[in-house]
Short mmCIF file of C-alpha atoms and ligand atoms in Angstrom, two decimals:
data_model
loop_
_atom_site.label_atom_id
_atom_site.label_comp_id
_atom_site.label_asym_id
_atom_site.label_seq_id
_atom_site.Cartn_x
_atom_site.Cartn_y
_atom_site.Cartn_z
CA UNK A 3 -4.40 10.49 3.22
CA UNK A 4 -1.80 12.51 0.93
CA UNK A 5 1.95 11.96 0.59
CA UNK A 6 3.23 13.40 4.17
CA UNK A 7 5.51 16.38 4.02
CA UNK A 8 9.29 15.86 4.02
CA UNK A 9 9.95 14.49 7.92
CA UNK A 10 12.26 17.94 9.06
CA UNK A 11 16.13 17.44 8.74
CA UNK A 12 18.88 18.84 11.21
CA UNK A 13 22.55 18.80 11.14
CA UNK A 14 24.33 16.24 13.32
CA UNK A 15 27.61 15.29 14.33
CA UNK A 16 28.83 12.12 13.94
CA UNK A 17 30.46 10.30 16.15
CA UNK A 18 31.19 7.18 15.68
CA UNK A 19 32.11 5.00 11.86
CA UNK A 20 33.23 1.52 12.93
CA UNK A 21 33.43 -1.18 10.85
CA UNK A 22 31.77 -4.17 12.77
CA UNK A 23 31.35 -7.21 10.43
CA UNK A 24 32.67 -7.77 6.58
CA UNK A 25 31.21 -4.70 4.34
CA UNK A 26 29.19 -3.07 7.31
CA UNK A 27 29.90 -0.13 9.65
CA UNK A 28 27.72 1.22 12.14
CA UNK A 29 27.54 4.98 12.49
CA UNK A 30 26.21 6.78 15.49
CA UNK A 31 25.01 10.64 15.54
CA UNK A 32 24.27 12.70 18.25
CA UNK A 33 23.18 16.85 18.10
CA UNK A 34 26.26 19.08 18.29
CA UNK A 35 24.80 20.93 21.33
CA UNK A 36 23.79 17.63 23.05
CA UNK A 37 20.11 18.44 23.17
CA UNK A 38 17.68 15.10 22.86
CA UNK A 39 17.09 13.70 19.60
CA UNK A 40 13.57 13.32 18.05
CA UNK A 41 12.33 10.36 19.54
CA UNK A 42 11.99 7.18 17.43
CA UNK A 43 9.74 3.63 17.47
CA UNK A 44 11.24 0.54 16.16
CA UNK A 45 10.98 0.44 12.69
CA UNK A 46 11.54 3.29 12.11
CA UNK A 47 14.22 5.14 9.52
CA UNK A 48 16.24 8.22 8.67
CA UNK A 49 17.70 9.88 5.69
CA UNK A 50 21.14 10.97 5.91
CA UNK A 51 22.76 13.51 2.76
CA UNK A 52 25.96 12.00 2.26
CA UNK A 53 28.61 14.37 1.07
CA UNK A 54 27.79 13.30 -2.65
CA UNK A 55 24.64 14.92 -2.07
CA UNK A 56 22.36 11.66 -2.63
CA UNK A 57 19.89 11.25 0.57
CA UNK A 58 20.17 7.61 1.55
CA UNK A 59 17.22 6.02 4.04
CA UNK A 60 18.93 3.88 6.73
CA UNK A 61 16.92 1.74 9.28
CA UNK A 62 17.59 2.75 12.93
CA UNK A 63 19.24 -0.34 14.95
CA UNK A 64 19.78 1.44 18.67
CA UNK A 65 17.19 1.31 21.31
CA UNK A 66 14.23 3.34 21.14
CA UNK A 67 14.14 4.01 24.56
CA UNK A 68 18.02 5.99 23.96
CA UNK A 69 17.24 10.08 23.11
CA UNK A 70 20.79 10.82 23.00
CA UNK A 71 21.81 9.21 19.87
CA UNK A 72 20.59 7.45 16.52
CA UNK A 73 22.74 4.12 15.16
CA UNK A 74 22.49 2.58 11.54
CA UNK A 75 24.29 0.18 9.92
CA UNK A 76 25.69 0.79 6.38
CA UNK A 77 26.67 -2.18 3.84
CA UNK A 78 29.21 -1.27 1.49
CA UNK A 79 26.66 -1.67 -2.08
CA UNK A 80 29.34 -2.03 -4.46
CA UNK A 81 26.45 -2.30 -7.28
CA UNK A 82 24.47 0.97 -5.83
CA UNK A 83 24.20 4.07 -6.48
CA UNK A 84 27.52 5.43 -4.33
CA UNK A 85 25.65 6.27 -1.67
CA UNK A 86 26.71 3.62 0.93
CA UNK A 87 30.35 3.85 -0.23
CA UNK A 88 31.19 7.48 0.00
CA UNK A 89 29.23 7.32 3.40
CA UNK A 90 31.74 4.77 4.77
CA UNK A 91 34.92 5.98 3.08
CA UNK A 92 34.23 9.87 2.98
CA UNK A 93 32.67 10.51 6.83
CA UNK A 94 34.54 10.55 9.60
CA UNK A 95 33.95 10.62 13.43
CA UNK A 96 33.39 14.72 14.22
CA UNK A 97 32.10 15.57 10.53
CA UNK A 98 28.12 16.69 10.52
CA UNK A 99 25.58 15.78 7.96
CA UNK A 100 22.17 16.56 7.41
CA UNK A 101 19.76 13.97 8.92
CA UNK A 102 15.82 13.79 8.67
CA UNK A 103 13.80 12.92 11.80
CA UNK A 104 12.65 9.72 12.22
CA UNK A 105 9.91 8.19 10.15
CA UNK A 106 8.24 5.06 10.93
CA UNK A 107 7.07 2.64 8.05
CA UNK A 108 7.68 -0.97 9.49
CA UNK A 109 5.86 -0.12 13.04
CA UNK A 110 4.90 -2.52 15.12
CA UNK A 111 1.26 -2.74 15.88
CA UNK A 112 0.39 -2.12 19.51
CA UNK A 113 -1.63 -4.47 20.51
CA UNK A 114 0.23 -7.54 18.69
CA UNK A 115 2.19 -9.89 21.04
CA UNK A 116 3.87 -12.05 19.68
CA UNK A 117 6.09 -11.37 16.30
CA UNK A 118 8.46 -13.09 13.48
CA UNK A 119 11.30 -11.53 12.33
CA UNK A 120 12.87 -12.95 9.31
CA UNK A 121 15.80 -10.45 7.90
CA UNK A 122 18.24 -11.37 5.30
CA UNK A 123 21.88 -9.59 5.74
CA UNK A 124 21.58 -5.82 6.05
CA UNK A 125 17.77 -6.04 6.29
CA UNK A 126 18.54 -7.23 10.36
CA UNK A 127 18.81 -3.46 11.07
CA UNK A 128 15.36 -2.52 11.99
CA UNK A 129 14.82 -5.77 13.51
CA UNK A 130 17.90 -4.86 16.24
CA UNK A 131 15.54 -2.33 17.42
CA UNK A 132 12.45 -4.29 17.20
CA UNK A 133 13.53 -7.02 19.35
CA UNK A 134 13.86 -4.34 22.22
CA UNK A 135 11.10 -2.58 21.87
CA UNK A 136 9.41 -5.92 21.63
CA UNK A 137 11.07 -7.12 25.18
CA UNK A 138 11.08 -3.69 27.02
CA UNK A 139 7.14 -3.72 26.63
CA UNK A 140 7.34 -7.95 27.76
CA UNK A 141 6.35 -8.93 24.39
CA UNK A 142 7.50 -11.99 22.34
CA UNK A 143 9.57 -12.65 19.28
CA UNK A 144 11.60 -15.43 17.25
CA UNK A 145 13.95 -14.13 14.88
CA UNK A 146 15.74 -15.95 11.96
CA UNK A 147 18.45 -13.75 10.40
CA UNK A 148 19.82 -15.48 6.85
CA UNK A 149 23.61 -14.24 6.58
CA UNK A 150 26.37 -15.48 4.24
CA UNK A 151 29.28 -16.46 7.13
CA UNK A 152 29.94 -15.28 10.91
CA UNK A 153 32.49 -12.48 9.29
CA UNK A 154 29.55 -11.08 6.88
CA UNK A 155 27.10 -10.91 9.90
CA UNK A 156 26.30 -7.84 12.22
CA UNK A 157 25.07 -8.02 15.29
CA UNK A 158 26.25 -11.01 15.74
CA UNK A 159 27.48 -11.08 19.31
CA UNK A 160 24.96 -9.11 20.43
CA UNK A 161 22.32 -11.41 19.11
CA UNK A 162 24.73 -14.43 21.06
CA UNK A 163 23.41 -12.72 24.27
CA UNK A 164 21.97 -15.09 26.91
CA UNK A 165 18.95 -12.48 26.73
CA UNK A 166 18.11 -13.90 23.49
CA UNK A 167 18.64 -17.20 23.64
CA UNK A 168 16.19 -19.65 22.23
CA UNK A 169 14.57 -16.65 20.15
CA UNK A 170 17.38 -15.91 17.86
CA UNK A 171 18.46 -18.18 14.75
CA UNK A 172 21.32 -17.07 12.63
CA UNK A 173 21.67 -19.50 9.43
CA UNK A 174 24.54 -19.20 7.07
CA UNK A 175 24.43 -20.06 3.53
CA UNK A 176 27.83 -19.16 1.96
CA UNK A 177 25.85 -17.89 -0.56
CA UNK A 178 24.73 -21.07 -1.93
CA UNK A 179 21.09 -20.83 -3.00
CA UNK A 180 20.73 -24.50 -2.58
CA UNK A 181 21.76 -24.04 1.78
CA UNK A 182 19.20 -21.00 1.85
CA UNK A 183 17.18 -21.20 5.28
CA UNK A 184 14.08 -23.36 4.47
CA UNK A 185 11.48 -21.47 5.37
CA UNK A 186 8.47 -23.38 4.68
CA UNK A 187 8.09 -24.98 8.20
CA UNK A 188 8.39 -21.57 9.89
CA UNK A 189 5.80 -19.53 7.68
CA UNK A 190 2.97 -22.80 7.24
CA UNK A 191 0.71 -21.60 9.94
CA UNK A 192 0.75 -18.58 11.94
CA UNK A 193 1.02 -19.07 15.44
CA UNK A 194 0.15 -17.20 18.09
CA UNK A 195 -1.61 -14.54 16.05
CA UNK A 196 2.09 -13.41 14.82
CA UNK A 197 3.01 -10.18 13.26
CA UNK A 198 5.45 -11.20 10.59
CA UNK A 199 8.04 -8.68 9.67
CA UNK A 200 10.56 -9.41 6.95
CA UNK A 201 13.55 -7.49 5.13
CA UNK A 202 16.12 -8.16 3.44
CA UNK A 203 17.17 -9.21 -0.21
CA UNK A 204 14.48 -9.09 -2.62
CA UNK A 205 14.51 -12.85 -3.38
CA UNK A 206 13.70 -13.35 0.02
CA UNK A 207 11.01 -10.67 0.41
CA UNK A 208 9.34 -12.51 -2.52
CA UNK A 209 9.47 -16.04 -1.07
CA UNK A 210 8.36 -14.98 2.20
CA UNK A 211 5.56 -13.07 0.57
CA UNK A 212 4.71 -16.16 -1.94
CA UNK A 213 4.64 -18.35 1.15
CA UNK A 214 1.83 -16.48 3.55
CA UNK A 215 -0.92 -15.94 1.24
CA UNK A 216 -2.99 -17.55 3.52
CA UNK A 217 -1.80 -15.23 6.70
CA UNK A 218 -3.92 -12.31 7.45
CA UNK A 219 -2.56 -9.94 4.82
CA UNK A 220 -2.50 -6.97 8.13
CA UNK A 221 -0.27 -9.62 9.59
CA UNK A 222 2.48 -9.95 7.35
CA UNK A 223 5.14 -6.66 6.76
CA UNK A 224 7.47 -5.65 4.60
CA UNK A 225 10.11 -3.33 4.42
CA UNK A 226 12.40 -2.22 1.02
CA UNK A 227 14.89 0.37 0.56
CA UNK A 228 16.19 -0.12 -2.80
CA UNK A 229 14.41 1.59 -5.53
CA UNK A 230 15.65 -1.58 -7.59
CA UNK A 231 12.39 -2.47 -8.81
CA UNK A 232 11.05 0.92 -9.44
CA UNK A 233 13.31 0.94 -13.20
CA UNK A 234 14.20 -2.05 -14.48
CA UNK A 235 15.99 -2.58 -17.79
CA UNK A 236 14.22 -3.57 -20.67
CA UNK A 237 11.14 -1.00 -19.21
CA UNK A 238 9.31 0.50 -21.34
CA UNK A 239 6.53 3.52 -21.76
CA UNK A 240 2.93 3.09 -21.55
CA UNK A 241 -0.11 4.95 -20.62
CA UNK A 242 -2.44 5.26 -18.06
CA UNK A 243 -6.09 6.72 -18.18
CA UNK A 244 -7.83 8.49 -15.35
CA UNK A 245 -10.97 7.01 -15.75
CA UNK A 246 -12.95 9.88 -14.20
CA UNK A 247 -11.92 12.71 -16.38
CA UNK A 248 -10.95 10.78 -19.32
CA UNK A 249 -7.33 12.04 -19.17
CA UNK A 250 -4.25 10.09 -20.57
CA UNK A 251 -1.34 10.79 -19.42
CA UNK A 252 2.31 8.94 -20.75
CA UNK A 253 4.13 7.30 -18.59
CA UNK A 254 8.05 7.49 -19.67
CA UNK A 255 10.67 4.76 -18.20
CA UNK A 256 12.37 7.02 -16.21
CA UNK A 257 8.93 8.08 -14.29
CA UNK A 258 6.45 5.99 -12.08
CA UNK A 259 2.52 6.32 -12.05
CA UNK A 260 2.79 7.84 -8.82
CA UNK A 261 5.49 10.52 -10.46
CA UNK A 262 3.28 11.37 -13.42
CA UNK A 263 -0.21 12.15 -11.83
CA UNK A 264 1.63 14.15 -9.40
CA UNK A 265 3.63 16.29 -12.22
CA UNK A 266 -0.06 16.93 -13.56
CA UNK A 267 -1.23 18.14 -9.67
CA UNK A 268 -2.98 15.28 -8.73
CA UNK A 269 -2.73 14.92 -4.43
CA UNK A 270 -1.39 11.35 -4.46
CA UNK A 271 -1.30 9.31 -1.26
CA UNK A 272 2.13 7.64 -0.74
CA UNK A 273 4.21 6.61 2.04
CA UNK A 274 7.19 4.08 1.45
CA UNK A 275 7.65 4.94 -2.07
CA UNK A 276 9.00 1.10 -2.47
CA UNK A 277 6.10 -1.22 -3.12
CA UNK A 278 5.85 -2.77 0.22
CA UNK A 279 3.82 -0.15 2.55
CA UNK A 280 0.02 -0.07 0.87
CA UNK A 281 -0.75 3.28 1.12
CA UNK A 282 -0.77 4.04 -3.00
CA UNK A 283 -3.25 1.29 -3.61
CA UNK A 284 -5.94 2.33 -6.68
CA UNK A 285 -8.28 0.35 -8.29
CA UNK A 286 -7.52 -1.33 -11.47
CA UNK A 287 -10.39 -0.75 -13.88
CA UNK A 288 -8.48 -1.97 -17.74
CA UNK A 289 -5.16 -3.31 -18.73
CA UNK A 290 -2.66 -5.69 -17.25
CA UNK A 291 -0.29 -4.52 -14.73
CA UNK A 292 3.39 -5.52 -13.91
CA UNK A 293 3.29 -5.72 -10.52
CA UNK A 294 6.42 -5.38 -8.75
CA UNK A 295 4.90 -4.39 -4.87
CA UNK A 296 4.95 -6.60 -2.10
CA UNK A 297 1.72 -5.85 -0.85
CA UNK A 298 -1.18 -7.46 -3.07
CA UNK A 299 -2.45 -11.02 -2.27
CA UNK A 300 -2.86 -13.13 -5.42
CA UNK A 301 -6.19 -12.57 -6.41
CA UNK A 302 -5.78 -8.81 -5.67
CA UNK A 303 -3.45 -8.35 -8.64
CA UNK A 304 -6.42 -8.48 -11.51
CA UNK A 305 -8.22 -5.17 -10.45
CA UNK A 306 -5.83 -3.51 -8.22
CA UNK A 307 -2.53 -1.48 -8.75
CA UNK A 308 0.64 -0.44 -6.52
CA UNK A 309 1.35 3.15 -8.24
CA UNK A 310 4.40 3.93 -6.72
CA UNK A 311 6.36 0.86 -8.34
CA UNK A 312 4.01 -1.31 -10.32
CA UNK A 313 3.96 -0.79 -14.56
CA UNK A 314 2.26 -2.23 -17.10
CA UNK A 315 2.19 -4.92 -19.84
CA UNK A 316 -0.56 -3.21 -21.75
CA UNK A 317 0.45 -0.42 -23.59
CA UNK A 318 -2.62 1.28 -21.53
CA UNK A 319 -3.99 0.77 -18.05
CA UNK A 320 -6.91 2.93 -16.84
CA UNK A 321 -7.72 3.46 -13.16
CA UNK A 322 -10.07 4.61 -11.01
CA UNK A 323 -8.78 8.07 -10.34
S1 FES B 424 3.55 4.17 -1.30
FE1 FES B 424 3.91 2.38 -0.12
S2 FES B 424 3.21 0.80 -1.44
FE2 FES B 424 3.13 2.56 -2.68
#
C-alpha cells in the first residue's frame, strides 16, 4: 500500500457557524448548487482551507445516512496553530471554502457488534456519528465522554436523549486530574468482543492505550489530529540507515522519517500521518527509537518503528527498507 492521493477538494458554502457549548461551534456545509455531497462512514474526516490558508482535518459529527450536508465541530485552540480560531472568528454563514471529500481513518469494522467509545472533550466528534451508524445498523455501544463542566460540553443535550439512555456517560472533572474518569474498571476485560475507539487529549489516548495491552491490538482504535507529537522541543537530528542499500540519510528536527525517505523518492505507505493508524509500520533492525505512536504493543517497541511520528534516541537507527 502507498500513501493514497490527496482525497479531491470542492468549494462549499457554508451555512451554518453556531457556537453550541464554551469554545466550540459547529459548522455545517452544503454544495452551492445543492447537488449530494460525497457520501461519508462514521469516522470519517475532512479538511477544510481556512482563509489563513492552513488546511485543518475536522472529524464529521452529522449522520452518515444525511447527503445533503457535512457538520464538524471546531474548539477554539488558543495554543494551536490559528487554524481553529480564524475558522470561528473569520467564516461566516454564506462564505465558501475549499473542503476535501471525506476520508475514513477511525472506521468501524463491519462485522463488530458491540463497541466502546471513550472521547475526551473535542475528541466526541467522530463518536456523534458513530453512535448512529452504530444504532441505524442495530448495533451496540457504551460511550463515556470525559468533559471539564456541562458549559464546556457539546453534544450534550443530544447525548441527554431518551434514545441513549443507559449507553451514554458524561463525567466532569473541572479539570482536576485527581476527578479524571477512572477508567480501569471499564477497560479490565473486554466484553462482548468490543471494538474500542478512543480520542481525545493525548494524556488520555496514552492511558487508554497503557491500559489494554492485553485487548486484541485489532480491537482497540485510535484517532489524533494534532501533529503535537510529530516536533517536540528539545528534538534533535539523527540518522537513519536503509539497511538494504546501505544509504544514510539525516534526519533534521523539522522533518519526520516518513518526510525524508520520501524527499529521496522512496514510495512510503502512510495513512493518518499522526501515529495512531498503523499503516507506516517498518521493522526496526539497530538503534533505539522514541516512540511517540499509539499503535505498538509493549514488546513491539524493540524491533519495530512508527515512521510517520516516532524518532530516535540513538544518534542512528537502521531499518529494514
Ligand atoms: S501513517 Fe498512520 S501510524 Fe504512521
Amino acid at each position: 500500500m502507498s500513501a493514497s492521493p490527496p482525497p479531491p477538494s470542492m468549494p462549499l458554502r457554508v451555512t451554518r457557524n453556531d457556537k453550541i457549548a464554551d469554545g466550540i461551534h459547529l459548522f455545517e456545509f452544503r454544495d452551492p448548487g445543492g447537488n449530494p455531497l460525497p457520501q461519508f462512514t462514521a469516522g470519517a474526516h475532512i479538511a477544510v482551507r481556512v482563509p489563513n490558508g492552513l488546511l485543518r482535518k475536522y472529524s464529521l459529527c452529522n449522520d452518515p445516512a444525511e447527503r445533503d450536508r457535512y457538520q464538524i465541530a471546531v474548539k477554539r485552540e488558543v495554543s494551536g496553530r490559528g487554524g481553529s480560531i480564524n475558522l470561528i472568528d473569520g467564516v461566516n454563514a454564506g462564505d465558501e471554502l475549499i473542503v476535501t471529500a471525506p476520508v475514513n481513518d477511525f472506521a468501524l469494522p463491519a462485522r463488530a457488534q458491540d463497541f466502546l467509545f471513550i472521547a475526551g472533550g473535542i475528541g466526541v466528534t467522530p463518536m456523534i456519528a458513530m453512535i448512529r451508524q452504530v444504532l441505524a445498523e442495530g448495533k451496540r455501544f457504551r460511550l463515556f465522554y470525559c468533559s471539564r463542566s456541562p458549559e464546556t460540553t457539546a453534544f450534550r443535550e443530544e447525548l441527554g436523549a431518551q434514545e441513549f439512555k443507559g449507553m451514554v456517560t458524561i463525567h466532569y472533572d473541572d479539570g482536576d486530574v485527581s476527578r479524571s474518569l477512572d477508567l480501569r474498571p471499564i477497560l479490565a476485560e473486554r466484553k462482548n468482543r468490543e471494538h474500542l475507539y478512543c480520542c481525545g487529549p493525548r494524556p488520555l489516548m496514552e492511558a487508554v492505550r497503557a491500559m489494554t495491552d492485553h485487548w486484541s491490538p485489532t480491537a482497540v482504535h485510535f484517532e489524533a489530529f494534532s501533529d503535537a507529537e510529530t516536533h517536540k522541543a528539545g528534538d534533535t537530528p539523527f540518522k537513519v540507515k536503509l539497511a538494504r542499500s546501505g544509504t544514510v540519510l539525516d534526519v533534521p528536527t523539522t522533518k519526520t522519517v516518513l518526510e525524508v525517505l520520501r524527499d529521496h523518492g522512496l514510495d512510503v505507505p502512510s495513512s493518518c500521518e499522526t501515529g495512531t493508524c498503523g499503516t507506516c509500520r517498518t521493522k526496526m533492525l539497530a538503534g533505539e527509537a522514541d516512540h511517540r505512536d499509539l499503535v505498538l504493543a509493549d514488546h513491539e517497541r524493540k524491533d519495530t518503528i512508527m515512521i510517520c511520528v516516532s524518532r530516535a534516541h540513538s544518534a542512528e537507527i537502521t531499518i529494514d527498507r
